[in-house]
Amino acid sequence: MPLQTDPSGRSVVPIWINNQPLPLDSRSQTFPVTNSLANREIHHAHSVTESSASAACEAAWTAFQSWKKSSPSTRRNLLLKVADVMEQRKEDFIKSQMEETSCDAEWAATNIQIALGYVRETAACVSSIMGQMPMNDKPGTMSFVFKEPVGPVLTIPPWNAAVVLCTRALCSAIGAGCTVVLKASELSPLTHHHIVSAFVEAGAPPGVLNQVQATRDAAAGITEQLIANPRIRKIEFIGSAAVGRIIGSVAAKHLKPVLMELGGKCPAIVLEDANLGKAAMLCAKGERIFVHSSVYDKFLTILHSIFSSPDKISTHGAAVHPGIAGKGFALLSSAKDAGATFLVDPDTSPSYINTTEGGGNTGVRPNIVLSAPNSKSSSLHDNESFTPTSLLTSFSNDAEAITLANASDYGLNATIHTRDLARAFKIARELEYGQVHINSISVYVSPTGSQGGVKGSGWGRQNAGWGLNEFVAEKFVSWHES
C-alpha cells in the first residue's frame, strides 16, 4: 500500500482503519521518522487522535462480530497467504527496517525469515484450539467447555525485531479469531505498516487489522485511552519492563488481561567441559557470562581474541537513535566508576563508534566488562544496555552459578554450555527463566516452541498453539434434561 502525501508534499505512513487510510488534511498532525545512521528524516507518520483511536477500536469491534465465527480454514488460509505476501515483498521489509531502525541487511533479512516461520506454524495450529466435555456428577447432565475468541486485542510491539515480534503478535490474535488494533512503534511505523498491508493483500476483511501510531509525547495518553476503551478486551505488550509496569497497572485498573514479553538480562553459564571456542562466540552476543573458575583465564583469552578482531564481531548497524546509544554508554561508564574494568582497551573504554554521516554517536564499541567486587552497585548489573557488551564473572560450582544467574529481576532467556546433558538439565530446572537453551545463543527461538518470560520479564506464552490459546476465553455450558 502506498504512503500518503500530506499538503506539504511529504510521504506519510497512514493511520489504517477498515482497510482504508485515514484522510490527511491541513489539521492532521504528523511526526518525522529518522534514520540515525544518515542523521536525516526518511518519512513522516500520521499521529492518531482520541477520535481516530476510538474509530479504530470501533472498527475492530464491528469486524469481530463476523471474524470470531470464521472457520479454521479461513483463518489458516489467510495466515498462509500473509506469509507468501511477506516473502514476495522481502526487499520492502529489508529496506524499511534498515531505514527506520538502522539495523544491517543481515539482521533485517533474518527478521523476515523468522517471522515467516512464526506465521506458518501458527497457521498450522489454528485447528488445534479445542474445547472439552468434562464429566458431570449430576445425572442427566452434559457439560461443555468452549474456547471462544476473547475479542478485539490492542497489540503494542517494539521497534527492535520489528518484523518478528509484531508479526507473531498479530498472527496469534487473528488466528484465534480476534481482531486487532495495532499501535505501531513511532520508531518503525512503516515496517509495521508493511505487515498490515500484507494482511490486507492476503484478504483480511475490513476492521480485522487496524493500525495507529502516535508521537512520543502523546503515546502515554493515547495508550491509556486505547486500553480503557470498552471494545478492547485484551492487550499484548512487548517492550521494556518500565513501560510494561505502566501498561500492566493501567490494564489492571480497567480489569483487562495482558500478555507481556518484557526485557531480559540473559545469563550464559559456561561449565568447565564446554567447547570454549564455540561458547565464547555464542556468549559474545549475551549480556551476562558466568564462567567456571578452572577455565576462566583460557576463556578470557578466547574472548579477547574475538573482541579484538573486527572481522569476528560485527560493528554494522547502529542504535535506532542516539539517545539509546547514550543510555548504554552511561551504564557502561557507571560500571567502570563502580570498579569494573574492560577486556579490550581498558583505559579508553567505554568508547563510541561514530557511525552516523553527521558524526553523531549511535554506536558503542563491542567489549567485555570484567566484574569487580562492587559491580552490583552499578546500574549495568541488572539493566539492559542495548549495547554489544557483556558482563563477565567466574564461579566455583553449579550452585554458585545458579545463584548468580538467578540474581536478576528478569527471567526471559538463559543458556548453559556443557557436554554433559544430565548436568545441563539439572541446572536448567533451577534457573528462573522462561527459556533455557543448551549450547546455543540466548535469543534462540523456534516457531514450534513456547516463548515467554517469568519474574520481571512478563507473563503468558507465545508461538504456535501456546500463542493462539492466549487469545481465547473458556465458556462452560451445561445441558440438563427437562
GROMACS .gro file of N, CA, C and O in nm, residues 33-83:
model
  204
   33VAL      N    1   1.003   1.047   1.108
   33VAL     CA    2   1.072   0.923   1.141
   33VAL      C    3   1.213   0.938   1.084
   33VAL      O    4   1.229   0.972   0.966
   34THR      N    5   1.315   0.913   1.166
   34THR     CA    6   1.451   0.941   1.124
   34THR      C    7   1.536   0.816   1.113
   34THR      O    8   1.507   0.713   1.176
   35ASN      N    9   1.639   0.824   1.034
   35ASN     CA   10   1.742   0.722   1.024
   35ASN      C   11   1.864   0.773   1.100
   35ASN      O   12   1.920   0.877   1.065
   36SER      N   13   1.903   0.701   1.205
   36SER     CA   14   2.012   0.751   1.289
   36SER      C   15   2.147   0.745   1.219
   36SER      O   16   2.235   0.827   1.245
   37LEU      N   17   2.166   0.648   1.130
   37LEU     CA   18   2.293   0.638   1.058
   37LEU      C   19   2.316   0.757   0.966
   37LEU      O   20   2.424   0.814   0.961
   38ALA      N   21   2.211   0.793   0.892
   38ALA     CA   22   2.223   0.905   0.799
   38ALA      C   23   2.191   1.038   0.866
   38ALA      O   24   2.214   1.144   0.806
   39ASN      N   25   2.137   1.032   0.987
   39ASN     CA   26   2.102   1.153   1.062
   39ASN      C   27   2.007   1.242   0.981
   39ASN      O   28   2.029   1.363   0.966
   40ARG      N   29   1.900   1.179   0.928
   40ARG     CA   30   1.806   1.255   0.845
   40ARG      C   31   1.666   1.198   0.859
   40ARG      O   32   1.648   1.081   0.897
   41GLU      N   33   1.567   1.279   0.824
   41GLU     CA   34   1.429   1.232   0.820
   41GLU      C   35   1.409   1.147   0.695
   41GLU      O   36   1.456   1.183   0.587
   42ILE      N   37   1.339   1.035   0.709
   42ILE     CA   38   1.315   0.949   0.594
   42ILE      C   39   1.170   0.954   0.548
   42ILE      O   40   1.140   0.937   0.430
   43HIS      N   41   1.078   0.976   0.641
   43HIS     CA   42   0.938   0.998   0.609
   43HIS      C   43   0.868   1.046   0.735
   43HIS      O   44   0.933   1.065   0.839
   44HIS      N   45   0.739   1.067   0.724
   44HIS     CA   46   0.659   1.109   0.839
   44HIS      C   47   0.551   1.003   0.866
   44HIS      O   48   0.531   0.912   0.786
   45ALA      N   49   0.485   1.016   0.978
   45ALA     CA   50   0.374   0.926   1.012
   45ALA      C   51   0.258   1.008   1.067
   45ALA      O   52   0.279   1.109   1.136
   46HIS      N   53   0.138   0.965   1.036
   46HIS     CA   54   0.015   1.031   1.080
   46HIS      C   55  -0.009   0.995   1.227
   46HIS      O   56  -0.022   0.877   1.261
   47SER      N   57  -0.016   1.094   1.313
   47SER     CA   58  -0.033   1.069   1.455
   47SER      C   59  -0.182   1.059   1.490
   47SER      O   60  -0.262   1.143   1.450
   48VAL      N   61  -0.217   0.958   1.565
   48VAL     CA   62  -0.355   0.931   1.599
   48VAL      C   63  -0.409   1.034   1.698
   48VAL      O   64  -0.334   1.087   1.782
   49THR      N   65  -0.537   1.062   1.690
   49THR     CA   66  -0.606   1.148   1.786
   49THR      C   67  -0.700   1.063   1.869
   49THR      O   68  -0.719   0.944   1.843
   50GLU      N   69  -0.763   1.123   1.968
   50GLU     CA   70  -0.858   1.048   2.050
   50GLU      C   71  -0.973   0.996   1.965
   50GLU      O   72  -1.018   0.882   1.984
   51SER      N   73  -1.020   1.075   1.872
   51SER     CA   74  -1.134   1.032   1.790
   51SER      C   75  -1.096   0.920   1.695
   51SER      O   76  -1.171   0.824   1.678
   52SER      N   77  -0.978   0.929   1.633
   52SER     CA   78  -0.938   0.822   1.541
   52SER      C   79  -0.899   0.695   1.616
   52SER      O   80  -0.918   0.583   1.566
   53ALA      N   81  -0.848   0.710   1.738
   53ALA     CA   82  -0.821   0.591   1.820
   53ALA      C   83  -0.951   0.518   1.853
   53ALA      O   84  -0.959   0.395   1.846
   54SER      N   85  -1.054   0.594   1.887
   54SER     CA   86  -1.184   0.534   1.915
   54SER      C   87  -1.242   0.469   1.790
   54SER      O   88  -1.304   0.362   1.797
   55ALA      N   89  -1.221   0.533   1.675
   55ALA     CA   90  -1.271   0.477   1.549
   55ALA      C   91  -1.205   0.344   1.518
   55ALA      O   92  -1.269   0.251   1.466
   56ALA      N   93  -1.076   0.332   1.547
   56ALA     CA   94  -1.004   0.206   1.524
   56ALA      C   95  -1.060   0.095   1.612
   56ALA      O   96  -1.079  -0.019   1.568
   57CYS      N   97  -1.089   0.128   1.739
   57CYS     CA   98  -1.147   0.029   1.831
   57CYS      C   99  -1.286  -0.013   1.784
   57CYS      O  100  -1.322  -0.132   1.791
   58GLU      N  101  -1.364   0.082   1.738
   58GLU     CA  102  -1.499   0.052   1.691
   58GLU      C  103  -1.495  -0.036   1.566
   58GLU      O  104  -1.575  -0.128   1.551
   59ALA      N  105  -1.400  -0.008   1.477
   59ALA     CA  106  -1.385  -0.091   1.356
   59ALA      C  107  -1.349  -0.233   1.393
   59ALA      O  108  -1.401  -0.330   1.335
   60ALA      N  109  -1.259  -0.248   1.491
   60ALA     CA  110  -1.219  -0.382   1.534
   60ALA      C  111  -1.336  -0.456   1.597
   60ALA      O  112  -1.355  -0.577   1.576
   61TRP      N  113  -1.418  -0.385   1.673
   61TRP     CA  114  -1.535  -0.448   1.737
   61TRP      C  115  -1.637  -0.492   1.633
   61TRP      O  116  -1.691  -0.603   1.641
   62THR      N  117  -1.664  -0.408   1.536
   62THR     CA  118  -1.761  -0.443   1.432
   62THR      C  119  -1.713  -0.564   1.353
   62THR      O  120  -1.790  -0.657   1.326
   63ALA      N  121  -1.586  -0.565   1.316
   63ALA     CA  122  -1.532  -0.677   1.240
   63ALA      C  123  -1.530  -0.806   1.322
   63ALA      O  124  -1.545  -0.916   1.268
   64PHE      N  125  -1.512  -0.791   1.453
   64PHE     CA  126  -1.506  -0.909   1.539
   64PHE      C  127  -1.636  -0.989   1.537
   64PHE      O  128  -1.635  -1.112   1.550
   65GLN      N  129  -1.748  -0.924   1.517
   65GLN     CA  130  -1.876  -0.994   1.520
   65GLN      C  131  -1.885  -1.103   1.414
   65GLN      O  132  -1.953  -1.204   1.434
   66SER      N  133  -1.817  -1.083   1.303
   66SER     CA  134  -1.817  -1.187   1.199
   66SER      C  135  -1.688  -1.268   1.200
   66SER      O  136  -1.690  -1.390   1.176
   67TRP      N  137  -1.574  -1.203   1.228
   67TRP     CA  138  -1.447  -1.276   1.223
   67TRP      C  139  -1.439  -1.385   1.330
   67TRP      O  140  -1.379  -1.490   1.308
   68LYS      N  141  -1.502  -1.364   1.445
   68LYS     CA  142  -1.498  -1.466   1.550
   68LYS      C  143  -1.569  -1.594   1.506
   68LYS      O  144  -1.545  -1.702   1.563
   69LYS      N  145  -1.656  -1.584   1.405
   69LYS     CA  146  -1.728  -1.701   1.354
   69LYS      C  147  -1.662  -1.761   1.231
   69LYS      O  148  -1.714  -1.858   1.175
   70SER      N  149  -1.551  -1.703   1.188
   70SER     CA  150  -1.484  -1.756   1.068
   70SER      C  151  -1.430  -1.896   1.094
   70SER      O  152  -1.394  -1.932   1.206
   71SER      N  153  -1.425  -1.976   0.990
   71SER     CA  154  -1.382  -2.115   1.003
   71SER      C  155  -1.232  -2.125   1.023
   71SER      O  156  -1.157  -2.034   0.985
   72PRO      N  157  -1.185  -2.235   1.081
   72PRO     CA  158  -1.040  -2.253   1.095
   72PRO      C  159  -0.968  -2.246   0.960
   72PRO      O  160  -0.858  -2.190   0.952
   73SER      N  161  -1.027  -2.302   0.857
   73SER     CA  162  -0.961  -2.299   0.726
   73SER      C  163  -0.950  -2.156   0.673
   73SER      O  164  -0.851  -2.120   0.609
   74THR      N  165  -1.050  -2.071   0.702
   74THR     CA  166  -1.044  -1.932   0.659
   74THR      C  167  -0.927  -1.860   0.726
   74THR      O  168  -0.849  -1.789   0.661
   75ARG      N  169  -0.912  -1.881   0.855
   75ARG     CA  170  -0.802  -1.817   0.928
   75ARG      C  171  -0.667  -1.874   0.885
   75ARG      O  172  -0.570  -1.800   0.865
   76ARG      N  173  -0.662  -2.006   0.869
   76ARG     CA  174  -0.537  -2.069   0.827
   76ARG      C  175  -0.494  -2.020   0.690
   76ARG      O  176  -0.377  -1.982   0.669
   77ASN      N  177  -0.586  -2.016   0.598
   77ASN     CA  178  -0.553  -1.973   0.462
   77ASN      C  179  -0.508  -1.827   0.459
   77ASN      O  180  -0.419  -1.790   0.382
   78LEU      N  181  -0.571  -1.744   0.543
   78LEU     CA  182  -0.530  -1.604   0.549
   78LEU      C  183  -0.384  -1.594   0.594
   78LEU      O  184  -0.303  -1.523   0.532
   79LEU      N  185  -0.350  -1.664   0.702
   79LEU     CA  186  -0.214  -1.656   0.755
   79LEU      C  187  -0.112  -1.710   0.655
   79LEU      O  188  -0.002  -1.652   0.639
   80LEU      N  189  -0.144  -1.819   0.589
   80LEU     CA  190  -0.052  -1.873   0.490
   80LEU      C  191  -0.031  -1.776   0.374
   80LEU      O  192   0.081  -1.760   0.324
   81LYS      N  193  -0.138  -1.709   0.335
   81LYS     CA  194  -0.126  -1.610   0.228
   81LYS      C  195  -0.044  -1.491   0.276
   81LYS      O  196   0.036  -1.434   0.199
   82VAL      N  197  -0.060  -1.451   0.402
   82VAL     CA  198   0.019  -1.341   0.458
   82VAL      C  199   0.168  -1.374   0.447
   82VAL      O  200   0.250  -1.291   0.407
   83ALA      N  201   0.203  -1.497   0.485
   83ALA     CA  202   0.343  -1.539   0.477
   83ALA      C  203   0.394  -1.533   0.333
   83ALA      O  204   0.506  -1.487   0.308
   0.00000   0.00000   0.00000
